[in-house]
Amino acid sequence: MGGHAAFVWLSFAVAVALLLGLALQSRLGMKAAEREHAEARQEAGRDNEGRRGA
């Protein structure tokens, strides 16, 4: 690598770490959004049941 191996491998490691971090952040964000969506659907279902009975 012509004396640049340390730079090349460090750059590769940083890129991999950033990609893994972004993947983890996306996964956690999606789980949080799905949880919020499920809670909103449950609340909406409760509201609709109350309106049907009235």
mmCIF file with all atom_site columns, N, CA, C and O in Angstrom:
data_model
loop_
_atom_site.group_PDB
_atom_site.id
_atom_site.type_symbol
_atom_site.label_atom_id
_atom_site.label_alt_id
_atom_site.label_comp_id
_atom_site.label_asym_id
_atom_site.label_entity_id
_atom_site.label_seq_id
_atom_site.pdbx_PDB_ins_code
_atom_site.Cartn_x
_atom_site.Cartn_y
_atom_site.Cartn_z
_atom_site.occupancy
_atom_site.B_iso_or_equiv
_atom_site.pdbx_formal_charge
_atom_site.auth_seq_id
_atom_site.auth_comp_id
_atom_site.auth_asym_id
_atom_site.auth_atom_id
_atom_site.pdbx_PDB_model_num
ATOM 1   N N  . MET A 1 1  ? 0.826   -1.195 0.000  1.00 0.00 ? 1  MET A N  1
ATOM 2   C CA . MET A 1 1  ? 0.000   0.000  0.000  1.00 0.00 ? 1  MET A CA 1
ATOM 3   C C  . MET A 1 1  ? 0.866   1.253  0.000  1.00 0.00 ? 1  MET A C  1
ATOM 4   O O  . MET A 1 1  ? 0.366   2.333  0.269  1.00 0.00 ? 1  MET A O  1
ATOM 5   N N  . GLY A 1 2  ? 2.122   1.071  -0.265 1.00 0.00 ? 2  GLY A N  1
ATOM 6   C CA . GLY A 1 2  ? 3.000   2.199  -0.449 1.00 0.00 ? 2  GLY A CA 1
ATOM 7   C C  . GLY A 1 2  ? 3.191   3.066  0.781  1.00 0.00 ? 2  GLY A C  1
ATOM 8   O O  . GLY A 1 2  ? 3.315   4.280  0.667  1.00 0.00 ? 2  GLY A O  1
ATOM 9   N N  . GLY A 1 3  ? 3.150   2.479  1.973  1.00 0.00 ? 3  GLY A N  1
ATOM 10  C CA . GLY A 1 3  ? 3.344   3.254  3.190  1.00 0.00 ? 3  GLY A CA 1
ATOM 11  C C  . GLY A 1 3  ? 2.080   3.924  3.720  1.00 0.00 ? 3  GLY A C  1
ATOM 12  O O  . GLY A 1 3  ? 2.131   4.678  4.682  1.00 0.00 ? 3  GLY A O  1
ATOM 13  N N  . HIS A 1 4  ? 0.957   3.677  3.073  1.00 0.00 ? 4  HIS A N  1
ATOM 14  C CA . HIS A 1 4  ? -0.296  4.307  3.481  1.00 0.00 ? 4  HIS A CA 1
ATOM 15  C C  . HIS A 1 4  ? -1.273  3.327  4.121  1.00 0.00 ? 4  HIS A C  1
ATOM 16  O O  . HIS A 1 4  ? -2.458  3.628  4.267  1.00 0.00 ? 4  HIS A O  1
ATOM 17  N N  . ALA A 1 5  ? -0.793  2.160  4.510  1.00 0.00 ? 5  ALA A N  1
ATOM 18  C CA . ALA A 1 5  ? -1.668  1.118  5.046  1.00 0.00 ? 5  ALA A CA 1
ATOM 19  C C  . ALA A 1 5  ? -2.414  1.584  6.288  1.00 0.00 ? 5  ALA A C  1
ATOM 20  O O  . ALA A 1 5  ? -3.617  1.317  6.431  1.00 0.00 ? 5  ALA A O  1
ATOM 21  N N  . ALA A 1 6  ? -1.733  2.284  7.175  1.00 0.00 ? 6  ALA A N  1
ATOM 22  C CA . ALA A 1 6  ? -2.396  2.734  8.409  1.00 0.00 ? 6  ALA A CA 1
ATOM 23  C C  . ALA A 1 6  ? -3.557  3.662  8.084  1.00 0.00 ? 6  ALA A C  1
ATOM 24  O O  . ALA A 1 6  ? -4.648  3.543  8.652  1.00 0.00 ? 6  ALA A O  1
ATOM 25  N N  . PHE A 1 7  ? -3.358  4.578  7.156  1.00 0.00 ? 7  PHE A N  1
ATOM 26  C CA . PHE A 1 7  ? -4.423  5.503  6.770  1.00 0.00 ? 7  PHE A CA 1
ATOM 27  C C  . PHE A 1 7  ? -5.576  4.766  6.106  1.00 0.00 ? 7  PHE A C  1
ATOM 28  O O  . PHE A 1 7  ? -6.750  5.023  6.392  1.00 0.00 ? 7  PHE A O  1
ATOM 29  N N  . VAL A 1 8  ? -5.240  3.838  5.209  1.00 0.00 ? 8  VAL A N  1
ATOM 30  C CA . VAL A 1 8  ? -6.283  3.093  4.490  1.00 0.00 ? 8  VAL A CA 1
ATOM 31  C C  . VAL A 1 8  ? -7.123  2.269  5.450  1.00 0.00 ? 8  VAL A C  1
ATOM 32  O O  . VAL A 1 8  ? -8.362  2.320  5.417  1.00 0.00 ? 8  VAL A O  1
ATOM 33  N N  . TRP A 1 9  ? -6.478  1.499  6.332  1.00 0.00 ? 9  TRP A N  1
ATOM 34  C CA . TRP A 1 9  ? -7.226  0.646  7.254  1.00 0.00 ? 9  TRP A CA 1
ATOM 35  C C  . TRP A 1 9  ? -7.992  1.463  8.293  1.00 0.00 ? 9  TRP A C  1
ATOM 36  O O  . TRP A 1 9  ? -9.110  1.100  8.673  1.00 0.00 ? 9  TRP A O  1
ATOM 37  N N  . LEU A 1 10 ? -7.438  2.574  8.733  1.00 0.00 ? 10 LEU A N  1
ATOM 38  C CA . LEU A 1 10 ? -8.148  3.441  9.672  1.00 0.00 ? 10 LEU A CA 1
ATOM 39  C C  . LEU A 1 10 ? -9.385  4.033  9.007  1.00 0.00 ? 10 LEU A C  1
ATOM 40  O O  . LEU A 1 10 ? -10.471 4.073  9.604  1.00 0.00 ? 10 LEU A O  1
ATOM 41  N N  . SER A 1 11 ? -9.253  4.467  7.772  1.00 0.00 ? 11 SER A N  1
ATOM 42  C CA . SER A 1 11 ? -10.394 5.010  7.032  1.00 0.00 ? 11 SER A CA 1
ATOM 43  C C  . SER A 1 11 ? -11.476 3.950  6.843  1.00 0.00 ? 11 SER A C  1
ATOM 44  O O  . SER A 1 11 ? -12.674 4.219  6.984  1.00 0.00 ? 11 SER A O  1
ATOM 45  N N  . PHE A 1 12 ? -11.053 2.742  6.518  1.00 0.00 ? 12 PHE A N  1
ATOM 46  C CA . PHE A 1 12 ? -11.992 1.634  6.352  1.00 0.00 ? 12 PHE A CA 1
ATOM 47  C C  . PHE A 1 12 ? -12.724 1.355  7.663  1.00 0.00 ? 12 PHE A C  1
ATOM 48  O O  . PHE A 1 12 ? -13.949 1.191  7.692  1.00 0.00 ? 12 PHE A O  1
ATOM 49  N N  . ALA A 1 13 ? -11.999 1.329  8.774  1.00 0.00 ? 13 ALA A N  1
ATOM 50  C CA . ALA A 1 13 ? -12.607 1.060  10.080 1.00 0.00 ? 13 ALA A CA 1
ATOM 51  C C  . ALA A 1 13 ? -13.593 2.153  10.470 1.00 0.00 ? 13 ALA A C  1
ATOM 52  O O  . ALA A 1 13 ? -14.675 1.863  10.985 1.00 0.00 ? 13 ALA A O  1
ATOM 53  N N  . VAL A 1 14 ? -13.237 3.397  10.206 1.00 0.00 ? 14 VAL A N  1
ATOM 54  C CA . VAL A 1 14 ? -14.141 4.512  10.525 1.00 0.00 ? 14 VAL A CA 1
ATOM 55  C C  . VAL A 1 14 ? -15.415 4.406  9.689  1.00 0.00 ? 14 VAL A C  1
ATOM 56  O O  . VAL A 1 14 ? -16.525 4.592  10.199 1.00 0.00 ? 14 VAL A O  1
ATOM 57  N N  . ALA A 1 15 ? -15.270 4.097  8.411  1.00 0.00 ? 15 ALA A N  1
ATOM 58  C CA . ALA A 1 15 ? -16.436 3.970  7.539  1.00 0.00 ? 15 ALA A CA 1
ATOM 59  C C  . ALA A 1 15 ? -17.361 2.846  8.012  1.00 0.00 ? 15 ALA A C  1
ATOM 60  O O  . ALA A 1 15 ? -18.588 3.012  8.075  1.00 0.00 ? 15 ALA A O  1
ATOM 61  N N  . VAL A 1 16 ? -16.784 1.709  8.364  1.00 0.00 ? 16 VAL A N  1
ATOM 62  C CA . VAL A 1 16 ? -17.584 0.582  8.848  1.00 0.00 ? 16 VAL A CA 1
ATOM 63  C C  . VAL A 1 16 ? -18.281 0.944  10.161 1.00 0.00 ? 16 VAL A C  1
ATOM 64  O O  . VAL A 1 16 ? -19.472 0.647  10.345 1.00 0.00 ? 16 VAL A O  1
ATOM 65  N N  . ALA A 1 17 ? -17.569 1.607  11.061 1.00 0.00 ? 17 ALA A N  1
ATOM 66  C CA . ALA A 1 17 ? -18.156 2.000  12.346 1.00 0.00 ? 17 ALA A CA 1
ATOM 67  C C  . ALA A 1 17 ? -19.329 2.971  12.132 1.00 0.00 ? 17 ALA A C  1
ATOM 68  O O  . ALA A 1 17 ? -20.376 2.843  12.776 1.00 0.00 ? 17 ALA A O  1
ATOM 69  N N  . LEU A 1 18 ? -19.148 3.912  11.222 1.00 0.00 ? 18 LEU A N  1
ATOM 70  C CA . LEU A 1 18 ? -20.234 4.863  10.949 1.00 0.00 ? 18 LEU A CA 1
ATOM 71  C C  . LEU A 1 18 ? -21.448 4.170  10.335 1.00 0.00 ? 18 LEU A C  1
ATOM 72  O O  . LEU A 1 18 ? -22.590 4.457  10.709 1.00 0.00 ? 18 LEU A O  1
ATOM 73  N N  . LEU A 1 19 ? -21.212 3.261  9.406  1.00 0.00 ? 19 LEU A N  1
ATOM 74  C CA . LEU A 1 19 ? -22.328 2.540  8.793  1.00 0.00 ? 19 LEU A CA 1
ATOM 75  C C  . LEU A 1 19 ? -23.068 1.678  9.818  1.00 0.00 ? 19 LEU A C  1
ATOM 76  O O  . LEU A 1 19 ? -24.308 1.616  9.809  1.00 0.00 ? 19 LEU A O  1
ATOM 77  N N  . LEU A 1 20 ? -22.332 1.021  10.690 1.00 0.00 ? 20 LEU A N  1
ATOM 78  C CA . LEU A 1 20 ? -22.982 0.224  11.738 1.00 0.00 ? 20 LEU A CA 1
ATOM 79  C C  . LEU A 1 20 ? -23.770 1.121  12.692 1.00 0.00 ? 20 LEU A C  1
ATOM 80  O O  . LEU A 1 20 ? -24.872 0.770  13.116 1.00 0.00 ? 20 LEU A O  1
ATOM 81  N N  . GLY A 1 21 ? -23.195 2.274  13.028 1.00 0.00 ? 21 GLY A N  1
ATOM 82  C CA . GLY A 1 21 ? -23.903 3.212  13.897 1.00 0.00 ? 21 GLY A CA 1
ATOM 83  C C  . GLY A 1 21 ? -25.188 3.712  13.268 1.00 0.00 ? 21 GLY A C  1
ATOM 84  O O  . GLY A 1 21 ? -26.228 3.804  13.936 1.00 0.00 ? 21 GLY A O  1
ATOM 85  N N  . LEU A 1 22 ? -25.147 4.036  11.989 1.00 0.00 ? 22 LEU A N  1
ATOM 86  C CA . LEU A 1 22 ? -26.349 4.484  11.292 1.00 0.00 ? 22 LEU A CA 1
ATOM 87  C C  . LEU A 1 22 ? -27.404 3.376  11.219 1.00 0.00 ? 22 LEU A C  1
ATOM 88  O O  . LEU A 1 22 ? -28.604 3.632  11.373 1.00 0.00 ? 22 LEU A O  1
ATOM 89  N N  . ALA A 1 23 ? -26.957 2.151  10.978 1.00 0.00 ? 23 ALA A N  1
ATOM 90  C CA . ALA A 1 23 ? -27.894 1.026  10.929 1.00 0.00 ? 23 ALA A CA 1
ATOM 91  C C  . ALA A 1 23 ? -28.554 0.821  12.289 1.00 0.00 ? 23 ALA A C  1
ATOM 92  O O  . ALA A 1 23 ? -29.778 0.611  12.370 1.00 0.00 ? 23 ALA A O  1
ATOM 93  N N  . LEU A 1 24 ? -27.775 0.909  13.347 1.00 0.00 ? 24 LEU A N  1
ATOM 94  C CA . LEU A 1 24 ? -28.323 0.759  14.690 1.00 0.00 ? 24 LEU A CA 1
ATOM 95  C C  . LEU A 1 24 ? -29.304 1.884  15.012 1.00 0.00 ? 24 LEU A C  1
ATOM 96  O O  . LEU A 1 24 ? -30.389 1.641  15.541 1.00 0.00 ? 24 LEU A O  1
ATOM 97  N N  . GLN A 1 25 ? -28.939 3.101  14.676 1.00 0.00 ? 25 GLN A N  1
ATOM 98  C CA . GLN A 1 25 ? -29.813 4.247  14.920 1.00 0.00 ? 25 GLN A CA 1
ATOM 99  C C  . GLN A 1 25 ? -31.127 4.092  14.147 1.00 0.00 ? 25 GLN A C  1
ATOM 100 O O  . GLN A 1 25 ? -32.210 4.358  14.677 1.00 0.00 ? 25 GLN A O  1
ATOM 101 N N  . SER A 1 26 ? -31.053 3.649  12.909 1.00 0.00 ? 26 SER A N  1
ATOM 102 C CA . SER A 1 26 ? -32.248 3.445  12.106 1.00 0.00 ? 26 SER A CA 1
ATOM 103 C C  . SER A 1 26 ? -33.146 2.365  12.708 1.00 0.00 ? 26 SER A C  1
ATOM 104 O O  . SER A 1 26 ? -34.366 2.512  12.767 1.00 0.00 ? 26 SER A O  1
ATOM 105 N N  . ARG A 1 27 ? -32.523 1.293  13.140 1.00 0.00 ? 27 ARG A N  1
ATOM 106 C CA . ARG A 1 27 ? -33.298 0.183  13.718 1.00 0.00 ? 27 ARG A CA 1
ATOM 107 C C  . ARG A 1 27 ? -34.013 0.609  14.999 1.00 0.00 ? 27 ARG A C  1
ATOM 108 O O  . ARG A 1 27 ? -35.195 0.324  15.191 1.00 0.00 ? 27 ARG A O  1
ATOM 109 N N  . LEU A 1 28 ? -33.295 1.325  15.867 1.00 0.00 ? 28 LEU A N  1
ATOM 110 C CA . LEU A 1 28 ? -33.902 1.785  17.110 1.00 0.00 ? 28 LEU A CA 1
ATOM 111 C C  . LEU A 1 28 ? -35.002 2.805  16.837 1.00 0.00 ? 28 LEU A C  1
ATOM 112 O O  . LEU A 1 28 ? -36.052 2.789  17.489 1.00 0.00 ? 28 LEU A O  1
ATOM 113 N N  . GLY A 1 29 ? -34.777 3.676  15.877 1.00 0.00 ? 29 GLY A N  1
ATOM 114 C CA . GLY A 1 29 ? -35.798 4.665  15.515 1.00 0.00 ? 29 GLY A CA 1
ATOM 115 C C  . GLY A 1 29 ? -37.040 4.000  14.952 1.00 0.00 ? 29 GLY A C  1
ATOM 116 O O  . GLY A 1 29 ? -38.167 4.420  15.251 1.00 0.00 ? 29 GLY A O  1
ATOM 117 N N  . MET A 1 30 ? -36.856 2.971  14.142 1.00 0.00 ? 30 MET A N  1
ATOM 118 C CA . MET A 1 30 ? -38.004 2.264  13.570 1.00 0.00 ? 30 MET A CA 1
ATOM 119 C C  . MET A 1 30 ? -38.804 1.556  14.648 1.00 0.00 ? 30 MET A C  1
ATOM 120 O O  . MET A 1 30 ? -40.030 1.595  14.650 1.00 0.00 ? 30 MET A O  1
ATOM 121 N N  . LYS A 1 31 ? -38.113 0.928  15.596 1.00 0.00 ? 31 LYS A N  1
ATOM 122 C CA . LYS A 1 31 ? -38.819 0.250  16.681 1.00 0.00 ? 31 LYS A CA 1
ATOM 123 C C  . LYS A 1 31 ? -39.613 1.250  17.522 1.00 0.00 ? 31 LYS A C  1
ATOM 124 O O  . LYS A 1 31 ? -40.746 0.977  17.915 1.00 0.00 ? 31 LYS A O  1
ATOM 125 N N  . ALA A 1 32 ? -39.036 2.415  17.784 1.00 0.00 ? 32 ALA A N  1
ATOM 126 C CA . ALA A 1 32 ? -39.733 3.443  18.555 1.00 0.00 ? 32 ALA A CA 1
ATOM 127 C C  . ALA A 1 32 ? -40.952 3.951  17.788 1.00 0.00 ? 32 ALA A C  1
ATOM 128 O O  . ALA A 1 32 ? -42.032 4.122  18.362 1.00 0.00 ? 32 ALA A O  1
ATOM 129 N N  . ALA A 1 33 ? -40.806 4.163  16.488 1.00 0.00 ? 33 ALA A N  1
ATOM 130 C CA . ALA A 1 33 ? -41.924 4.630  15.673 1.00 0.00 ? 33 ALA A CA 1
ATOM 131 C C  . ALA A 1 33 ? -43.032 3.581  15.609 1.00 0.00 ? 33 ALA A C  1
ATOM 132 O O  . ALA A 1 33 ? -44.221 3.912  15.682 1.00 0.00 ? 33 ALA A O  1
ATOM 133 N N  . GLU A 1 34 ? -42.662 2.315  15.480 1.00 0.00 ? 34 GLU A N  1
ATOM 134 C CA . GLU A 1 34 ? -43.666 1.244  15.452 1.00 0.00 ? 34 GLU A CA 1
ATOM 135 C C  . GLU A 1 34 ? -44.409 1.172  16.785 1.00 0.00 ? 34 GLU A C  1
ATOM 136 O O  . GLU A 1 34 ? -45.619 0.963  16.818 1.00 0.00 ? 34 GLU A O  1
ATOM 137 N N  . ARG A 1 35 ? -43.669 1.341  17.879 1.00 0.00 ? 35 ARG A N  1
ATOM 138 C CA . ARG A 1 35 ? -44.296 1.316  19.202 1.00 0.00 ? 35 ARG A CA 1
ATOM 139 C C  . ARG A 1 35 ? -45.290 2.473  19.351 1.00 0.00 ? 35 ARG A C  1
ATOM 140 O O  . ARG A 1 35 ? -46.417 2.281  19.804 1.00 0.00 ? 35 ARG A O  1
ATOM 141 N N  . GLU A 1 36 ? -44.878 3.672  18.936 1.00 0.00 ? 36 GLU A N  1
ATOM 142 C CA . GLU A 1 36 ? -45.765 4.827  19.020 1.00 0.00 ? 36 GLU A CA 1
ATOM 143 C C  . GLU A 1 36 ? -47.000 4.636  18.143 1.00 0.00 ? 36 GLU A C  1
ATOM 144 O O  . GLU A 1 36 ? -48.104 4.995  18.528 1.00 0.00 ? 36 GLU A O  1
ATOM 145 N N  . HIS A 1 37 ? -46.798 4.063  16.963 1.00 0.00 ? 37 HIS A N  1
ATOM 146 C CA . HIS A 1 37 ? -47.916 3.826  16.048 1.00 0.00 ? 37 HIS A CA 1
ATOM 147 C C  . HIS A 1 37 ? -48.907 2.831  16.651 1.00 0.00 ? 37 HIS A C  1
ATOM 148 O O  . HIS A 1 37 ? -50.123 3.029  16.572 1.00 0.00 ? 37 HIS A O  1
ATOM 149 N N  . ALA A 1 38 ? -48.395 1.772  17.262 1.00 0.00 ? 38 ALA A N  1
ATOM 150 C CA . ALA A 1 38 ? -49.270 0.776  17.885 1.00 0.00 ? 38 ALA A CA 1
ATOM 151 C C  . ALA A 1 38 ? -50.060 1.394  19.030 1.00 0.00 ? 38 ALA A C  1
ATOM 152 O O  . ALA A 1 38 ? -51.262 1.128  19.176 1.00 0.00 ? 38 ALA A O  1
ATOM 153 N N  . GLU A 1 39 ? -49.405 2.239  19.829 1.00 0.00 ? 39 GLU A N  1
ATOM 154 C CA . GLU A 1 39 ? -50.106 2.899  20.933 1.00 0.00 ? 39 GLU A CA 1
ATOM 155 C C  . GLU A 1 39 ? -51.192 3.833  20.395 1.00 0.00 ? 39 GLU A C  1
ATOM 156 O O  . GLU A 1 39 ? -52.303 3.883  20.939 1.00 0.00 ? 39 GLU A O  1
ATOM 157 N N  . ALA A 1 40 ? -50.889 4.558  19.341 1.00 0.00 ? 40 ALA A N  1
ATOM 158 C CA . ALA A 1 40 ? -51.874 5.476  18.752 1.00 0.00 ? 40 ALA A CA 1
ATOM 159 C C  . ALA A 1 40 ? -53.064 4.701  18.192 1.00 0.00 ? 40 ALA A C  1
ATOM 160 O O  . ALA A 1 40 ? -54.211 5.133  18.329 1.00 0.00 ? 40 ALA A O  1
ATOM 161 N N  . ARG A 1 41 ? -52.784 3.548  17.573 1.00 0.00 ? 41 ARG A N  1
ATOM 162 C CA . ARG A 1 41 ? -53.888 2.733  17.039 1.00 0.00 ? 41 ARG A CA 1
ATOM 163 C C  . ARG A 1 41 ? -54.769 2.209  18.166 1.00 0.00 ? 41 ARG A C  1
ATOM 164 O O  . ARG A 1 41 ? -55.989 2.160  18.044 1.00 0.00 ? 41 ARG A O  1
ATOM 165 N N  . GLN A 1 42 ? -54.135 1.808  19.283 1.00 0.00 ? 42 GLN A N  1
ATOM 166 C CA . GLN A 1 42 ? -54.911 1.320  20.411 1.00 0.00 ? 42 GLN A CA 1
ATOM 167 C C  . GLN A 1 42 ? -55.790 2.432  20.978 1.00 0.00 ? 42 GLN A C  1
ATOM 168 O O  . GLN A 1 42 ? -56.954 2.212  21.279 1.00 0.00 ? 42 GLN A O  1
ATOM 169 N N  . GLU A 1 43 ? -55.213 3.616  21.116 1.00 0.00 ? 43 GLU A N  1
ATOM 170 C CA . GLU A 1 43 ? -55.991 4.740  21.633 1.00 0.00 ? 43 GLU A CA 1
ATOM 171 C C  . GLU A 1 43 ? -57.121 5.101  20.684 1.00 0.00 ? 43 GLU A C  1
ATOM 172 O O  . GLU A 1 43 ? -58.234 5.385  21.118 1.00 0.00 ? 43 GLU A O  1
ATOM 173 N N  . ALA A 1 44 ? -56.856 5.081  19.395 1.00 0.00 ? 44 ALA A N  1
ATOM 174 C CA . ALA A 1 44 ? -57.895 5.382  18.414 1.00 0.00 ? 44 ALA A CA 1
ATOM 175 C C  . ALA A 1 44 ? -58.983 4.318  18.456 1.00 0.00 ? 44 ALA A C  1
ATOM 176 O O  . ALA A 1 44 ? -60.170 4.628  18.326 1.00 0.00 ? 44 ALA A O  1
ATOM 177 N N  . GLY A 1 45 ? -58.600 3.073  18.665 1.00 0.00 ? 45 GLY A N  1
ATOM 178 C CA . GLY A 1 45 ? -59.584 1.995  18.761 1.00 0.00 ? 45 GLY A CA 1
ATOM 179 C C  . GLY A 1 45 ? -60.473 2.166  19.970 1.00 0.00 ? 45 GLY A C  1
ATOM 180 O O  . GLY A 1 45 ? -61.680 1.947  19.912 1.00 0.00 ? 45 GLY A O  1
ATOM 181 N N  . ARG A 1 46 ? -59.884 2.597  21.078 1.00 0.00 ? 46 ARG A N  1
ATOM 182 C CA . ARG A 1 46 ? -60.683 2.842  22.284 1.00 0.00 ? 46 ARG A CA 1
ATOM 183 C C  . ARG A 1 46 ? -61.647 3.997  22.063 1.00 0.00 ? 46 ARG A C  1
ATOM 184 O O  . ARG A 1 46 ? -62.787 3.948  22.486 1.00 0.00 ? 46 ARG A O  1
ATOM 185 N N  . ASP A 1 47 ? -61.190 5.039  21.376 1.00 0.00 ? 47 ASP A N  1
ATOM 186 C CA . ASP A 1 47 ? -62.058 6.181  21.106 1.00 0.00 ? 47 ASP A CA 1
ATOM 187 C C  . ASP A 1 47 ? -63.221 5.779  20.212 1.00 0.00 ? 47 ASP A C  1
ATOM 188 O O  . ASP A 1 47 ? -64.362 6.166  20.430 1.00 0.00 ? 47 ASP A O  1
ATOM 189 N N  . ASN A 1 48 ? -62.946 4.964  19.198 1.00 0.00 ? 48 ASN A N  1
ATOM 190 C CA . ASN A 1 48 ? -63.997 4.539  18.290 1.00 0.00 ? 48 ASN A CA 1
ATOM 191 C C  . ASN A 1 48 ? -64.998 3.630  18.982 1.00 0.00 ? 48 ASN A C  1
ATOM 192 O O  . ASN A 1 48 ? -66.192 3.692  18.706 1.00 0.00 ? 48 ASN A O  1
ATOM 193 N N  . GLU A 1 49 ? -64.551 2.786  19.913 1.00 0.00 ? 49 GLU A N  1
ATOM 194 C CA . GLU A 1 49 ? -65.475 1.921  20.635 1.00 0.00 ? 49 GLU A CA 1
ATOM 195 C C  . GLU A 1 49 ? -66.409 2.751  21.494 1.00 0.00 ? 49 GLU A C  1
ATOM 196 O O  . GLU A 1 49 ? -67.599 2.460  21.593 1.00 0.00 ? 49 GLU A O  1
ATOM 197 N N  . GLY A 1 50 ? -65.908 3.785  22.107 1.00 0.00 ? 50 GLY A N  1
ATOM 198 C CA . GLY A 1 50 ? -66.742 4.646  22.921 1.00 0.00 ? 50 GLY A CA 1
ATOM 199 C C  . GLY A 1 50 ? -67.776 5.379  22.094 1.00 0.00 ? 50 GLY A C  1
ATOM 200 O O  . GLY A 1 50 ? -68.915 5.571  22.522 1.00 0.00 ? 50 GLY A O  1
ATOM 201 N N  . ARG A 1 51 ? -67.449 5.755  20.898 1.00 0.00 ? 51 ARG A N  1
ATOM 202 C CA . ARG A 1 51 ? -68.379 6.476  20.034 1.00 0.00 ? 51 ARG A CA 1
ATOM 203 C C  . ARG A 1 51 ? -69.439 5.555  19.478 1.00 0.00 ? 51 ARG A C  1
ATOM 204 O O  . ARG A 1 51 ? -70.575 5.949  19.262 1.00 0.00 ? 51 ARG A O  1
ATOM 205 N N  . ARG A 1 52 ? -69.092 4.289  19.226 1.00 0.00 ? 52 ARG A N  1
ATOM 206 C CA . ARG A 1 52 ? -70.068 3.345  18.688 1.00 0.00 ? 52 ARG A CA 1
ATOM 207 C C  . ARG A 1 52 ? -71.171 3.061  19.693 1.00 0.00 ? 52 ARG A C  1
ATOM 208 O O  . ARG A 1 52 ? -72.313 2.884  19.328 1.00 0.00 ? 52 ARG A O  1
ATOM 209 N N  . GLY A 1 53 ? -70.769 2.977  20.970 1.00 0.00 ? 53 GLY A N  1
ATOM 210 C CA . GLY A 1 53 ? -71.753 2.635  21.985 1.00 0.00 ? 53 GLY A CA 1
ATOM 211 C C  . GLY A 1 53 ? -72.709 3.784  22.299 1.00 0.00 ? 53 GLY A C  1
ATOM 212 O O  . GLY A 1 53 ? -73.783 3.587  22.840 1.00 0.00 ? 53 GLY A O  1
ATOM 213 N N  . ALA A 1 54 ? -72.356 4.977  21.918 1.00 0.00 ? 54 ALA A N  1
ATOM 214 C CA . ALA A 1 54 ? -73.174 6.149  22.276 1.00 0.00 ? 54 ALA A CA 1
ATOM 215 C C  . ALA A 1 54 ? -74.300 6.380  21.322 1.00 0.00 ? 54 ALA A C  1
ATOM 216 O O  . ALA A 1 54 ? -74.453 5.900  20.290 1.00 0.00 ? 54 ALA A O  1
#
